[in-house]
Amino acid sequence: VTLTATATDAATTEARMGAKGGGVAVAPAIAIVISAVTTLARIGTGVLEAAGSVSITARQHAAATTQATAAAIASTDAAVGVSLALTIADHTVTAVLGRDTTAAGDVSLTASSWSASSALATASAAGAPENDQDAGSGDPATEGGAAGTGVDQLVGGQRGYADSTATSYGAQPSGSTSTPSAKTSSGPVNVAAAIGIDIATVRADALVEPQVGSIVAGGTFTLASSVNTDASSGGDGSSSKGGDAAIGAGIAITYNSTVNRAVVPATLTVAAHALSVSATQTVDGADDTSTVRAISSSGAGGGKISVAGSVALAISTFDTLAAVSGTVTLTGGAASIVAGSKVATTVKALPAGEGVVATGDAGVGASFALALATNTTIARIDDDVELTGARDLTVAAGTIDETTTEASMGAK
């Protein structure tokens, strides 16, 4: 018995802002993609007896790309406005067995995920309009430029609109994962020229449902899950030349939550020749590493800016688990429980040239880079679980994790 589900999905959204003209002075470029891809291979409830092997395989290759950019025109002709790129990727792949199974050969469940998502925003030459609200300094030279929560409000409003549009057409909305706030230790950022936000939720499960009490295999019983998650954001304000009232700030925010699990549940009894339980990295050609990136750059600003010129934030969690929680009886074969992950995280907040240049006395070219990276990799046999009859036993967990954070400042 062979059951296979394979999905290849690629979504690309691009928005460009153009030149100002007529009565149009502000022209934002906003690009949003909601990528909800679910791949499921499941044998449901009942009883299954096979003279040979049973194989359940789910494979997914999903990509989502968003780009918001300005047209290649001079700063004197470019519209003033924000470039916002927002990618929300929800990629799930599952191999499921829902009935007691007896097979003369092998029984295997395999779930494999490759997910790539990105959001890149590039500022116009004119940059974004400054905040008109007074900062309260009392100095006429620095009126306006107050801080606020404008970036969060802009993103929240556009995401809400995308959700309502998706729902009206019967599509899946962006889900319950909150958008991380664009803020530093100084508070929220009010306005930026380029905002790139990528929210990636990825999951791969090799799953035996709780109503299954028995699996008997004359060969090897295999539970295998794997992931390879690439999530990146970019806020490039470096092209902003700083008009009479412009801000050249760039913001990049990446949120990633990846779950990778292969578990023999406590409700299951397995009788087989050998056992293999693994939660590892998906290898796609030469790509064997999950990557999380948030890179922002700030350009020149002619307006009054009171918060950071360049903000890069990555919040990333990888949860990898290979476990045996149920009873396993083998007939002389090897038992292997292996968990592995390989992740590289890069967060950079950089200025371009002299960075933010203010017309008043409130020029602040701060750069803020923060990486919150959590990587948990576990291979285990639970307490008091019986595993007998194995010739050899391997329980191994390995992690390769690299995190790089860089911030450079520049102000005038």
Coordinates of N, CA and C in Angstrom, one line a residue, residues 41-191:
A41 N -1.0 13.5 3.7 CA -1.2 12.1 3.3 C -1.7 11.3 4.5
R42 N -2.9 10.7 4.4 CA -3.5 10.1 5.6 C -4.3 8.8 5.2
I43 N -4.0 7.8 5.9 CA -4.9 6.6 5.9 C -5.7 6.7 7.2
G44 N -7.0 6.8 7.0 CA -7.9 7.0 8.1 C -8.3 5.8 8.9
T45 N -9.3 5.9 9.7 CA -9.7 4.9 10.7 C -10.1 3.6 10.0
G46 N -10.0 2.5 10.8 CA -10.4 1.1 10.3 C -9.3 0.2 10.6
V47 N -9.1 -0.9 9.8 CA -8.1 -1.9 10.0 C -7.3 -2.1 8.6
L48 N -6.0 -2.2 8.7 CA -5.2 -2.4 7.5 C -4.3 -3.6 7.6
E49 N -4.4 -4.5 6.6 CA -3.6 -5.7 6.6 C -2.9 -5.7 5.2
A50 N -1.6 -5.8 5.1 CA -0.9 -5.8 3.8 C 0.1 -6.9 3.7
A51 N 0.1 -7.6 2.6 CA 1.0 -8.7 2.3 C 2.4 -8.2 2.1
G52 N 2.5 -6.9 1.7 CA 3.8 -6.3 1.5 C 4.1 -5.2 2.5
S53 N 4.5 -4.0 2.0 CA 4.8 -2.8 2.8 C 3.7 -1.8 2.8
V54 N 3.7 -0.9 3.7 CA 2.8 0.2 3.8 C 3.6 1.5 3.8
S55 N 3.4 2.4 2.9 CA 4.2 3.7 2.8 C 3.2 4.9 2.7
I56 N 3.4 5.8 3.6 CA 2.6 7.1 3.6 C 3.6 8.2 3.5
T57 N 3.6 9.0 2.5 CA 4.6 10.0 2.3 C 3.9 11.4 1.9
A58 N 4.3 12.4 2.6 CA 3.8 13.8 2.3 C 5.0 14.7 2.0
R59 N 5.1 15.3 0.9 CA 6.2 16.2 0.6 C 5.7 17.6 0.1
Q60 N 6.3 18.6 0.6 CA 5.9 20.0 0.2 C 7.1 20.8 -0.1
H61 N 7.0 21.6 -1.2 CA 8.0 22.6 -1.6 C 7.2 23.9 -1.9
A62 N 7.3 24.8 -0.9 CA 6.5 26.0 -0.9 C 7.3 27.2 -0.8
A63 N 7.0 28.2 -1.6 CA 7.7 29.5 -1.6 C 6.7 30.7 -1.7
A64 N 7.0 31.7 -1.0 CA 6.2 33.0 -1.0 C 7.1 34.2 -1.0
T65 N 7.0 35.0 -2.0 CA 7.8 36.2 -2.1 C 7.0 37.5 -2.3
T66 N 7.4 38.5 -1.6 CA 6.7 39.8 -1.7 C 7.8 40.9 -1.9
Q67 N 7.5 41.8 -2.8 CA 8.4 42.9 -3.1 C 7.7 44.2 -3.3
A68 N 8.0 45.2 -2.6 CA 7.4 46.5 -2.8 C 8.6 47.5 -3.1
T69 N 8.5 48.2 -4.2 CA 9.6 49.0 -4.5 C 9.2 50.2 -5.3
A70 N 10.1 51.2 -5.4 CA 9.9 52.4 -6.2 C 10.4 52.3 -7.6
A71 N 9.7 53.0 -8.5 CA 10.2 53.0 -9.9 C 11.6 53.7 -9.9
A72 N 12.4 53.4 -10.9 CA 13.7 54.0 -11.0 C 13.6 55.4 -11.6
I73 N 13.3 56.3 -10.7 CA 13.2 57.7 -11.2 C 13.9 58.6 -10.2
A74 N 14.1 59.9 -10.7 CA 14.9 60.8 -9.8 C 14.1 61.3 -8.6
S75 N 14.8 61.7 -7.6 CA 14.2 62.1 -6.4 C 13.2 63.3 -6.6
T76 N 13.5 64.2 -7.6 CA 12.6 65.3 -7.8 C 11.3 64.9 -8.4
D77 N 11.2 63.7 -9.0 CA 10.0 63.2 -9.7 C 9.3 62.1 -8.9
A78 N 10.0 61.5 -7.9 CA 9.5 60.4 -7.2 C 8.4 60.8 -6.2
A79 N 7.4 60.0 -6.1 CA 6.3 60.2 -5.1 C 6.9 59.9 -3.7
V80 N 6.4 60.7 -2.7 CA 6.7 60.4 -1.4 C 5.8 59.4 -0.8
G81 N 6.3 58.3 -0.2 CA 5.4 57.3 0.3 C 6.2 56.1 0.9
V82 N 5.5 55.3 1.6 CA 6.0 54.1 2.2 C 6.0 52.9 1.3
S83 N 7.1 52.1 1.3 CA 7.1 50.8 0.7 C 6.9 49.8 1.7
L84 N 5.8 49.0 1.6 CA 5.5 47.9 2.6 C 5.4 46.6 1.9
A85 N 6.3 45.6 2.3 CA 6.2 44.3 1.8 C 5.9 43.4 3.0
L86 N 4.8 42.6 2.9 CA 4.3 41.8 4.0 C 4.1 40.4 3.5
T87 N 4.8 39.4 4.0 CA 4.6 38.0 3.6 C 4.2 37.2 4.8
I88 N 3.1 36.5 4.7 CA 2.6 35.6 5.8 C 2.5 34.2 5.2
A89 N 3.4 33.3 5.6 CA 3.5 32.0 5.1 C 3.1 31.0 6.2
D90 N 2.1 30.1 5.9 CA 1.7 29.1 6.8 C 1.8 27.8 6.0
H91 N 2.9 27.0 6.2 CA 3.2 25.9 5.4 C 3.2 24.6 6.4
T92 N 2.3 23.7 6.1 CA 2.1 22.5 6.9 C 2.1 21.2 6.1
V93 N 2.9 20.3 6.5 CA 2.9 19.0 5.8 C 2.9 17.9 6.9
T94 N 2.0 16.9 6.6 CA 1.7 15.8 7.6 C 1.5 14.5 6.9
A95 N 2.1 13.5 7.5 CA 1.9 12.1 7.1 C 1.2 11.4 8.3
V96 N 0.0 10.8 8.1 CA -0.8 10.3 9.2 C -1.3 8.9 8.9
L97 N -1.2 8.1 10.0 CA -1.8 6.8 10.0 C -2.9 6.8 11.1
G98 N -4.1 6.4 10.7 CA -5.2 6.5 11.6 C -5.9 5.1 12.0
R99 N -5.2 4.0 11.6 CA -5.8 2.7 11.9 C -4.7 1.7 12.3
D100 N -5.2 0.6 13.1 CA -4.3 -0.5 13.4 C -3.8 -1.1 12.1
T101 N -2.5 -1.5 12.0 CA -1.9 -1.9 10.8 C -1.0 -3.1 11.0
T102 N -1.2 -4.1 10.1 CA -0.3 -5.3 10.1 C 0.2 -5.4 8.7
A103 N 1.6 -5.5 8.5 CA 2.2 -5.6 7.2 C 3.3 -6.6 7.3
A104 N 3.5 -7.4 6.2 CA 4.6 -8.4 6.2 C 5.9 -7.7 6.0
G105 N 5.9 -6.5 5.3 CA 7.1 -5.7 5.1 C 7.2 -4.5 6.0
D106 N 7.7 -3.4 5.5 CA 7.9 -2.2 6.2 C 6.7 -1.4 6.4
V107 N 6.6 -0.6 7.4 CA 5.6 0.4 7.6 C 6.3 1.7 7.8
S108 N 6.0 2.7 6.9 CA 6.8 4.0 7.0 C 5.8 5.2 6.8
L109 N 6.1 6.2 7.6 CA 5.4 7.5 7.5 C 6.5 8.6 7.4
T110 N 6.4 9.4 6.3 CA 7.4 10.4 6.0 C 6.8 11.7 5.7
A111 N 7.2 12.8 6.4 CA 6.7 14.1 6.1 C 7.9 15.0 5.9
S112 N 8.0 15.7 4.7 CA 9.1 16.5 4.3 C 8.7 17.9 3.9
S113 N 9.3 18.9 4.5 CA 8.9 20.3 4.2 C 10.2 21.1 3.7
W114 N 10.0 21.8 2.7 CA 10.9 22.9 2.2 C 10.1 24.1 2.1
S115 N 10.4 25.1 2.9 CA 9.7 26.4 2.9 C 10.6 27.6 2.7
A116 N 10.3 28.5 1.8 CA 11.1 29.7 1.6 C 10.1 30.9 1.5
S117 N 10.3 31.9 2.4 CA 9.4 33.1 2.3 C 10.3 34.3 2.5
S118 N 9.9 35.4 1.8 CA 10.7 36.6 1.9 C 9.8 37.8 1.7
A119 N 10.2 38.9 2.2 CA 9.6 40.2 2.1 C 10.6 41.3 1.9
L120 N 10.7 42.0 0.8 CA 11.7 43.0 0.6 C 11.0 44.3 0.2
A121 N 11.3 45.4 0.9 CA 10.7 46.7 0.6 C 11.9 47.6 0.3
T122 N 11.8 48.4 -0.8 CA 12.8 49.3 -1.2 C 12.2 50.7 -1.3
A123 N 12.8 51.7 -0.6 CA 12.3 53.1 -0.6 C 12.4 53.8 -1.9
S124 N 11.5 54.7 -2.1 CA 11.6 55.6 -3.2 C 12.7 56.6 -2.9
A125 N 13.2 57.3 -4.0 CA 14.2 58.3 -3.8 C 13.7 59.5 -2.9
A126 N 12.4 59.7 -2.8 CA 11.9 60.8 -2.0 C 11.7 60.4 -0.6
G127 N 11.7 59.1 -0.3 CA 11.6 58.6 1.1 C 10.1 58.7 1.5
A128 N 9.9 58.6 2.8 CA 8.5 58.6 3.4 C 8.3 60.0 4.0
P129 N 7.0 60.4 4.1 CA 6.7 61.7 4.7 C 6.9 61.6 6.2
E130 N 7.4 62.7 6.8 CA 7.6 62.7 8.2 C 6.3 62.9 9.0
N131 N 6.4 62.6 10.3 CA 5.2 62.7 11.1 C 5.0 64.2 11.4
D132 N 3.8 64.7 11.2 CA 3.5 66.1 11.4 C 3.2 66.4 12.9
Q133 N 3.0 65.4 13.7 CA 2.7 65.7 15.1 C 3.9 66.3 15.8
D134 N 3.7 67.3 16.6 CA 4.8 68.0 17.3 C 5.4 67.1 18.4
A135 N 6.7 67.1 18.5 CA 7.3 66.3 19.5 C 7.3 67.0 20.9
G136 N 6.9 68.3 20.9 CA 6.7 69.0 22.2 C 8.0 69.6 22.7
S137 N 9.0 69.8 21.9 CA 10.2 70.4 22.3 C 10.1 71.9 22.6
G138 N 9.2 72.6 21.9 CA 9.1 74.0 22.0 C 10.0 74.8 21.1
D139 N 10.8 74.0 20.4 CA 11.8 74.7 19.5 C 11.2 74.6 18.1
P140 N 10.9 75.8 17.5 CA 10.3 75.8 16.1 C 11.1 75.0 15.1
A141 N 12.4 74.9 15.3 CA 13.3 74.2 14.4 C 13.0 72.7 14.4
T142 N 12.4 72.2 15.5 CA 12.2 70.8 15.6 C 10.7 70.4 15.8
E143 N 9.8 71.3 15.4 CA 8.4 71.0 15.4 C 8.1 69.9 14.5
G144 N 7.2 69.0 14.9 CA 6.9 67.8 14.1 C 7.9 66.7 14.5
G145 N 7.8 65.6 13.8 CA 8.8 64.5 14.0 C 8.6 63.7 15.3
A146 N 7.4 63.8 15.9 CA 7.1 63.1 17.1 C 7.1 61.6 16.9
A147 N 7.4 60.8 17.9 CA 7.4 59.3 17.8 C 5.9 58.9 17.9
G148 N 5.7 57.7 17.6 CA 4.3 57.1 17.6 C 4.4 55.7 17.2
T149 N 3.2 55.1 16.9 CA 3.1 53.7 16.5 C 2.6 53.5 15.1
G150 N 3.0 54.5 14.2 CA 2.5 54.5 12.9 C 2.8 53.3 12.1
V151 N 4.0 52.7 12.2 CA 4.4 51.5 11.4 C 3.5 50.3 11.8
D152 N 3.3 50.1 13.1 CA 2.4 49.0 13.6 C 1.0 49.2 13.1
Q153 N 0.5 50.5 13.1 CA -0.8 50.7 12.7 C -1.0 50.5 11.2
L154 N 0.0 50.9 10.4 CA 0.0 50.7 9.0 C 0.0 49.2 8.6
V155 N 0.9 48.5 9.2 CA 0.9 47.0 9.0 C -0.4 46.3 9.4
G156 N -0.9 46.7 10.6 CA -2.1 46.1 11.1 C -3.3 46.3 10.2
G157 N -3.4 47.6 9.7 CA -4.5 47.9 8.8 C -4.4 47.2 7.5
Q158 N -3.2 47.1 6.9 CA -3.1 46.4 5.6 C -3.3 44.9 5.8
R159 N -2.8 44.3 6.9 CA -3.0 42.9 7.1 C -4.5 42.6 7.3
G160 N -5.2 43.5 8.0 CA -6.6 43.3 8.2 C -7.4 43.4 6.9
Y161 N -7.0 44.3 6.0 CA -7.6 44.4 4.7 C -7.4 43.1 3.9
A162 N -6.2 42.6 4.0 CA -5.8 41.4 3.2 C -6.7 40.2 3.8
D163 N -6.8 40.1 5.1 CA -7.6 39.0 5.7 C -9.1 39.1 5.2
S164 N -9.7 40.3 5.3 CA -11.1 40.5 4.9 C -11.2 40.1 3.4
T165 N -10.3 40.5 2.6 CA -10.4 40.2 1.1 C -10.3 38.7 0.9
A166 N -9.3 38.0 1.6 CA -9.2 36.6 1.5 C -10.5 35.9 1.9
T167 N -11.1 36.3 3.0 CA -12.3 35.7 3.5 C -13.4 35.9 2.5
S168 N -13.5 37.0 1.9 CA -14.6 37.3 1.0 C -14.6 36.5 -0.2
Y169 N -13.4 36.0 -0.6 CA -13.2 35.1 -1.8 C -13.1 33.6 -1.4
G170 N -13.4 33.3 -0.1 CA -13.3 31.9 0.4 C -11.9 31.4 0.6
A171 N -10.9 32.3 0.6 CA -9.6 31.8 0.9 C -9.2 31.9 2.4
Q172 N -8.1 31.3 2.7 CA -7.7 31.3 4.2 C -7.1 32.6 4.5
P173 N -7.5 33.2 5.7 CA -6.8 34.4 6.1 C -5.4 34.2 6.7
S174 N -4.8 35.2 7.2 CA -3.4 35.1 7.6 C -3.2 34.3 8.9
G175 N -4.2 34.0 9.7 CA -4.0 33.2 10.9 C -3.9 34.0 12.1
S176 N -3.5 33.3 13.2 CA -3.6 34.0 14.5 C -2.2 34.5 15.0
T177 N -1.1 34.2 14.3 CA 0.2 34.7 14.7 C 0.3 36.2 14.6
S178 N 0.6 36.8 15.7 CA 0.6 38.3 15.7 C 1.8 38.8 15.0
T179 N 1.7 40.0 14.4 CA 2.8 40.7 13.7 C 3.7 41.3 14.8
P180 N 5.0 41.0 14.8 CA 5.9 41.6 15.8 C 5.9 43.1 15.6
S181 N 6.0 43.8 16.8 CA 6.0 45.2 16.8 C 7.3 45.8 16.3
A182 N 7.2 46.9 15.5 CA 8.4 47.6 15.0 C 8.8 48.6 16.1
K183 N 9.6 48.2 17.0 CA 10.0 49.0 18.1 C 11.4 48.7 18.6
T184 N 12.0 49.7 19.3 CA 13.3 49.5 19.9 C 13.1 49.8 21.4
S185 N 14.3 49.9 22.1 CA 14.2 50.3 23.5 C 13.7 51.7 23.7
S186 N 13.7 52.5 22.6 CA 13.2 53.9 22.7 C 11.7 54.0 22.4
G187 N 11.1 52.8 22.1 CA 9.7 52.8 21.8 C 9.4 52.4 20.4
P188 N 8.1 52.5 20.0 CA 7.7 52.1 18.6 C 8.2 53.1 17.6
V189 N 8.3 52.6 16.4 CA 8.8 53.5 15.3 C 7.5 54.0 14.6
N190 N 7.5 55.4 14.4 CA 6.3 56.0 13.8 C 6.2 55.8 12.3
V191 N 7.3 56.1 11.6 CA 7.2 56.1 10.2 C 8.6 55.6 9.6

